Amino acid sequence: MPVQPRTPPGVLELLPPQQLAFQRMLDTIRRGFERFGFLPVETPVFELTDVLLTKSGGETEKQVYFVQSTGALKQAQAAPAGSDKPPELALRFDLTVPLARYVAEHEHQLNFPFRRYQIQRVYRGERAQKGRYREFYQCDIDVIGKDTLALAYDAEVPAVIDGIFAELGFGKFTIRVNNRKLLRGLLESLGIDEPRHAAVLHEVDRLGKQARPEIEARLAGDGVGLEPAVATRLLDLLSAHAGDSRAALAALREVANPTEALTGGLAELQRVYEGTLALGVPESRFQIDLSIARGLDYYTGTVYETFLDDHPRLGSICSGGRYENLAGHYTKSKLPGVGISIGATRLFSQLLEMKVIDETTVAISDVLVLQVEPTLAATYAELATELRRAGLNVEVYGGEDKLAKQFKYADRAKVPLAVICGSRERDAGIVKVKDLRSATEHDVPRAGLVTRVRELLARPATPAT
Amino acid sequence: MPVQPRTPPGVLELLPPQQLAFQRMLDTIRRGFERFGFLPVETPVFELTDVLLTKSGGETEKQVYFVQSTGALKQAQAAPAGSDKPPELALRFDLTVPLARYVAEHEHQLNFPFRRYQIQRVYRGERAQKGRYREFYQCDIDVIGKDTLALAYDAEVPAVIDGIFAELGFGKFTIRVNNRKLLRGLLESLGIDEPRHAAVLHEVDRLGKQARPEIEARLAGDGVGLEPAVATRLLDLLSAHAGDSRAALAALREVANPTEALTGGLAELQRVYEGTLALGVPESRFQIDLSIARGLDYYTGTVYETFLDDHPRLGSICSGGRYENLAGHYTKSKLPGVGISIGATRLFSQLLEMKVIDETTVAISDVLVLQVEPTLAATYAELATELRRAGLNVEVYGGEDKLAKQFKYADRAKVPLAVICGSRERDAGIVKVKDLRSATEHDVPRAGLVTRVRELLARPATPAT
């Protein structure tokens, strides 16, 4: 009795055409990272538990997956109750903690400012539910400085993202940028005391997602307890110039009683904004958005979010920012950094569902050489080898099946071209090339095969009539 | 007090230059697979335990890593002793079992013959020791047929391998091919009864690794118990024509009393041999080697091994073969296949240690734009953007550090070219390009930058004098 073959819940396993589309997306992301000189890093899927979970009892620990060999498991099961130690190994739940461990561990062998990208899967032991994955890809870049890191790197991050999303072709997108030092300074300048900052920023982060009156009511209500006039002034400042970065910067310059944080944060934001534009990112895709606050503790300066204009419900598809110290748990060295992360699995699955990504037209092979007469097998091998040496992806149909079955295979594989050569063609010194997209056949002199195949592949696909 | 940052034992974590070299090796392998139309597949790192471990108590189960969320772990710890169930999830230990599960699960959505490649890490809970990894990459291809699979695919596998290793440039290599049906037939024809086949083939597999007299002694000794003359005849046949495939085939045709298996296996081997040569694989890199037996149960026809001629101690670096039924544990469909696997992590680490792979000359970036005068930041951004749009990988040095420090960074990063532009150059309408490999400087008109940079990159690197 066979075992029912099935995947664990909470993972995204793709059929080959989808996997091919996903692979192309990851390749584009990787090429975009490398274009800016980011170096590849891969870390083991598991870390030592005590290294991974330096802060015990956090939210992340509740979601961690532990790993045990058969031997370790048996030992644990045999131990008396109450003597339980956590297993030695655990799966990484993000790429930030492994980066911190990596940089601290190899600090003296790295070249600072250290620019790395990492495209790997991470693991969360979540309850399985739609849109939540237990295993998913993250694509991260970070630049890590030793002691200091120039602001120029903050301006580069949006340029990396812009290049990638322009090439991915998921429609119009906007990269939004803000600065948390500026936000803090703005609250100070409006007289909001520090203990309330977290609660205020939490509400600010909801701008654009909830109606303003609701947010304003909560800010002025019992929970946060701002003066109603202060709440109004704050929200005016943060939302008045949405979509107009220069006006937003100008308005901030007019704020009365600016604190050092406001002045400093504003100067940073302005330099990042200008620096990014200098790198060729168009203003239509890059905006200052003062309502972006991001996570409260980790980010200390520039913060980024990215949205697909036609699909606002997806939320930010690529977020990050500047942090003051990457690896305080592992080293006394101060390692400031700036980075961003794309959650590739979730993004891909949503765009696939919305048919923004179309996996039905991608093929791995450019050409299928059909098996017309078994005695000509050596000819088919020769044709395929010639096309492969020209850089094309080529399959030879291996079985001696009827042509109808071979064409059905080609159709399912979405191969654009079939090469057909029976003894009649061979004797005439030609090869038939069938464009399966347009259902047109071409007699091609044997010596001109590669050239003609390249020409046909370069043509836009016209559907069969 | 910081936690000591460290990687778990038994994993290969690479520094960026090594990772870059490894990445290029994986890219070459992948391109080689795709050139023959193999489709990408990725499976989750963990499988359901009952699906993964269909044969309980085997060698593999002793090495498996189990995975448990925090919640599941606590539940297991709280359960009374003796009620232990194995955890729900386990890490894959190879790519074959996940392939079998994948093909059985998605059988009706796949296009047969199904050609897939899979490049992912696998996990073995081994005792850590030199050269043994707990986490390592495998790069597999397989062609899976439904009910039947043409022998033509067996001839294609060595062509894929040949293309890849020719491009990888690890020196001379030899792909050796044999056929297990033929081996079985040969034993039959020599009158060796079936119960002894496993023991005989076990000794045969040692040819080339141990001295012949030792092997012959064991074959004729108490353990295997062949007539000494039979042992001699067998070893003569298997080793007489090493390195001469045609002579080996001819000798097999002369064996007296050929059984059906011998005749059938010989015909298969001959067709695979000729088919592979027809695909352009040179005879100097592809040989019939009758002493190759591989694992005893799984492979039923063609078998392959691959050796680096200059590094025989590495053993086979790429092995595989034909099997009769991929997924008998998961489906009643008969799914014959042929495939091969490269153990990329072990191969890479050994070649790195032997300095066959040199990671010290690889760089991610083609050009580093130096930060000469902070007021020219926009110019540096513009130069970098222009070079990136021309397809080059470019970094701009972000910090306002002394040039000596910037050059030191460039040197450690192995960037071949530095672009230098102060106000003097800017006013003169030129840019300085310094070739850091030869320590030569070139004044380049601003408009000719891309062309000149491309020219310099195309030159072979000449070391600084």
JSON list of N, CA and C in Angstrom, two decimals, chain B residues 4 29 65 71 86 106 149 189 200 219 221 281 283 287 313 366 394:
[
{"chain": "B", "resi": 4, "resn": "GLN", "atom": "N", "xyz": [29.24, 34.16, 21.87]},
{"chain": "B", "resi": 4, "resn": "GLN", "atom": "CA", "xyz": [30.28, 33.85, 20.90]},
{"chain": "B", "resi": 4, "resn": "GLN", "atom": "C", "xyz": [29.65, 33.48, 19.55]},
{"chain": "B", "resi": 29, "resn": "ILE", "atom": "N", "xyz": [26.83, 24.82, -13.69]},
{"chain": "B", "resi": 29, "resn": "ILE", "atom": "CA", "xyz": [26.10, 23.55, -13.64]},
{"chain": "B", "resi": 29, "resn": "ILE", "atom": "C", "xyz": [24.65, 23.77, -14.09]},
{"chain": "B", "resi": 65, "resn": "TYR", "atom": "N", "xyz": [17.50, 14.33, 10.22]},
{"chain": "B", "resi": 65, "resn": "TYR", "atom": "CA", "xyz": [17.27, 15.43, 11.17]},
{"chain": "B", "resi": 65, "resn": "TYR", "atom": "C", "xyz": [15.76, 15.67, 11.28]},
{"chain": "B", "resi": 71, "resn": "GLY", "atom": "N", "xyz": [6.14, 24.81, 19.86]},
{"chain": "B", "resi": 71, "resn": "GLY", "atom": "CA", "xyz": [4.92, 24.24, 20.44]},
{"chain": "B", "resi": 71, "resn": "GLY", "atom": "C", "xyz": [4.96, 22.72, 20.44]},
{"chain": "B", "resi": 86, "resn": "PRO", "atom": "N", "xyz": [7.44, 10.01, 16.53]},
{"chain": "B", "resi": 86, "resn": "PRO", "atom": "CA", "xyz": [8.46, 10.81, 15.84]},
{"chain": "B", "resi": 86, "resn": "PRO", "atom": "C", "xyz": [7.88, 12.17, 15.48]},
{"chain": "B", "resi": 106, "resn": "HIS", "atom": "N", "xyz": [2.40, 15.21, -8.15]},
{"chain": "B", "resi": 106, "resn": "HIS", "atom": "CA", "xyz": [1.97, 16.10, -9.23]},
{"chain": "B", "resi": 106, "resn": "HIS", "atom": "C", "xyz": [1.88, 15.38, -10.59]},
{"chain": "B", "resi": 149, "resn": "LEU", "atom": "N", "xyz": [10.76, 4.51, -20.79]},
{"chain": "B", "resi": 149, "resn": "LEU", "atom": "CA", "xyz": [11.64, 5.65, -21.07]},
{"chain": "B", "resi": 149, "resn": "LEU", "atom": "C", "xyz": [12.69, 5.20, -22.08]},
{"chain": "B", "resi": 189, "resn": "SER", "atom": "N", "xyz": [26.54, -15.89, -17.58]},
{"chain": "B", "resi": 189, "resn": "SER", "atom": "CA", "xyz": [27.20, -16.62, -18.66]},
{"chain": "B", "resi": 189, "resn": "SER", "atom": "C", "xyz": [28.43, -17.36, -18.16]},
{"chain": "B", "resi": 200, "resn": "VAL", "atom": "N", "xyz": [29.95, -10.71, -5.59]},
{"chain": "B", "resi": 200, "resn": "VAL", "atom": "CA", "xyz": [30.91, -10.61, -6.70]},
{"chain": "B", "resi": 200, "resn": "VAL", "atom": "C", "xyz": [31.00, -9.15, -7.17]},
{"chain": "B", "resi": 219, "resn": "LEU", "atom": "N", "xyz": [37.64, -13.23, -4.34]},
{"chain": "B", "resi": 219, "resn": "LEU", "atom": "CA", "xyz": [36.60, -13.84, -5.17]},
{"chain": "B", "resi": 219, "resn": "LEU", "atom": "C", "xyz": [36.68, -15.36, -5.12]},
{"chain": "B", "resi": 221, "resn": "GLY", "atom": "N", "xyz": [38.15, -17.01, -2.73]},
{"chain": "B", "resi": 221, "resn": "GLY", "atom": "CA", "xyz": [38.30, -17.46, -1.34]},
{"chain": "B", "resi": 221, "resn": "GLY", "atom": "C", "xyz": [36.99, -17.94, -0.75]},
{"chain": "B", "resi": 281, "resn": "VAL", "atom": "N", "xyz": [30.36, 14.20, -27.64]},
{"chain": "B", "resi": 281, "resn": "VAL", "atom": "CA", "xyz": [31.27, 13.97, -26.53]},
{"chain": "B", "resi": 281, "resn": "VAL", "atom": "C", "xyz": [32.51, 13.25, -27.07]},
{"chain": "B", "resi": 283, "resn": "GLU", "atom": "N", "xyz": [35.75, 10.89, -27.52]},
{"chain": "B", "resi": 283, "resn": "GLU", "atom": "CA", "xyz": [36.11, 9.58, -26.94]},
{"chain": "B", "resi": 283, "resn": "GLU", "atom": "C", "xyz": [37.14, 9.70, -25.84]},
{"chain": "B", "resi": 287, "resn": "GLN", "atom": "N", "xyz": [34.37, 6.80, -21.69]},
{"chain": "B", "resi": 287, "resn": "GLN", "atom": "CA", "xyz": [34.84, 5.43, -21.86]},
{"chain": "B", "resi": 287, "resn": "GLN", "atom": "C", "xyz": [33.91, 4.41, -21.24]},
{"chain": "B", "resi": 313, "resn": "ARG", "atom": "N", "xyz": [42.11, 10.54, -6.48]},
{"chain": "B", "resi": 313, "resn": "ARG", "atom": "CA", "xyz": [41.75, 10.27, -5.09]},
{"chain": "B", "resi": 313, "resn": "ARG", "atom": "C", "xyz": [40.40, 10.84, -4.69]},
{"chain": "B", "resi": 366, "resn": "ASP", "atom": "N", "xyz": [33.11, 45.29, -11.49]},
{"chain": "B", "resi": 366, "resn": "ASP", "atom": "CA", "xyz": [34.04, 45.60, -12.56]},
{"chain": "B", "resi": 366, "resn": "ASP", "atom": "C", "xyz": [34.75, 46.93, -12.29]},
{"chain": "B", "resi": 394, "resn": "VAL", "atom": "N", "xyz": [29.04, 47.91, -10.74]},
{"chain": "B", "resi": 394, "resn": "VAL", "atom": "CA", "xyz": [29.77, 49.12, -10.35]},
{"chain": "B", "resi": 394, "resn": "VAL", "atom": "C", "xyz": [29.44, 49.50, -8.91]}
]
